[in-house]
Amino acid sequence: GNNRGCRYGRAHTTLSPEAKAFWEFDQEEMGMYDVPAFVDFMKGATGAAKVGFVGYSEGNTQMFMALGLAPAYFAANINLFIALAPIANMGHAMSPLVRMLAK
């Protein structure tokens, strides 16, 4: 899928990318609305009862948010979630505790 704001995600039906309201969204909304829309689209396109989801970086954030917001929906519609690439890198953290936990 493509995230809001990318060149493929600028075809909003009522808002222009120049409008401030076009950009007023956050990770919670992406997890609540966008990820289920991706899943529903893929299920409709493939005819599959369940689909897999491969996330990369920001896609992982969105899916982890989505899983926390609607676990029953995703249990019924996702058969595999692969999270590629870390969401954050703690390698430059200054706190000794954080550095220890990051290892």
mmCIF file with all atom_site columns, C-alpha atoms in Angstrom, residues 3 17 41 49 60 69:
data_model
loop_
_atom_site.group_PDB
_atom_site.id
_atom_site.type_symbol
_atom_site.label_atom_id
_atom_site.label_alt_id
_atom_site.label_comp_id
_atom_site.label_asym_id
_atom_site.label_entity_id
_atom_site.label_seq_id
_atom_site.pdbx_PDB_ins_code
_atom_site.Cartn_x
_atom_site.Cartn_y
_atom_site.Cartn_z
_atom_site.occupancy
_atom_site.B_iso_or_equiv
_atom_site.pdbx_formal_charge
_atom_site.auth_seq_id
_atom_site.auth_comp_id
_atom_site.auth_asym_id
_atom_site.auth_atom_id
_atom_site.pdbx_PDB_model_num
ATOM 1 C CA . ASN A 1 3  ? 0.847   6.019   2.656  1.00 0.00 ? 3  ASN A CA 1
ATOM 2 C CA . PRO A 1 17 ? -2.761  18.285  -0.913 1.00 0.00 ? 17 PRO A CA 1
ATOM 3 C CA . PHE A 1 41 ? -8.652  -4.030  -0.673 1.00 0.00 ? 41 PHE A CA 1
ATOM 4 C CA . ALA A 1 49 ? -10.325 -15.007 3.263  1.00 0.00 ? 49 ALA A CA 1
ATOM 5 C CA . ASN A 1 60 ? 5.400   -1.732  11.018 1.00 0.00 ? 60 ASN A CA 1
ATOM 6 C CA . LEU A 1 69 ? -6.698  -0.997  18.166 1.00 0.00 ? 69 LEU A CA 1
#
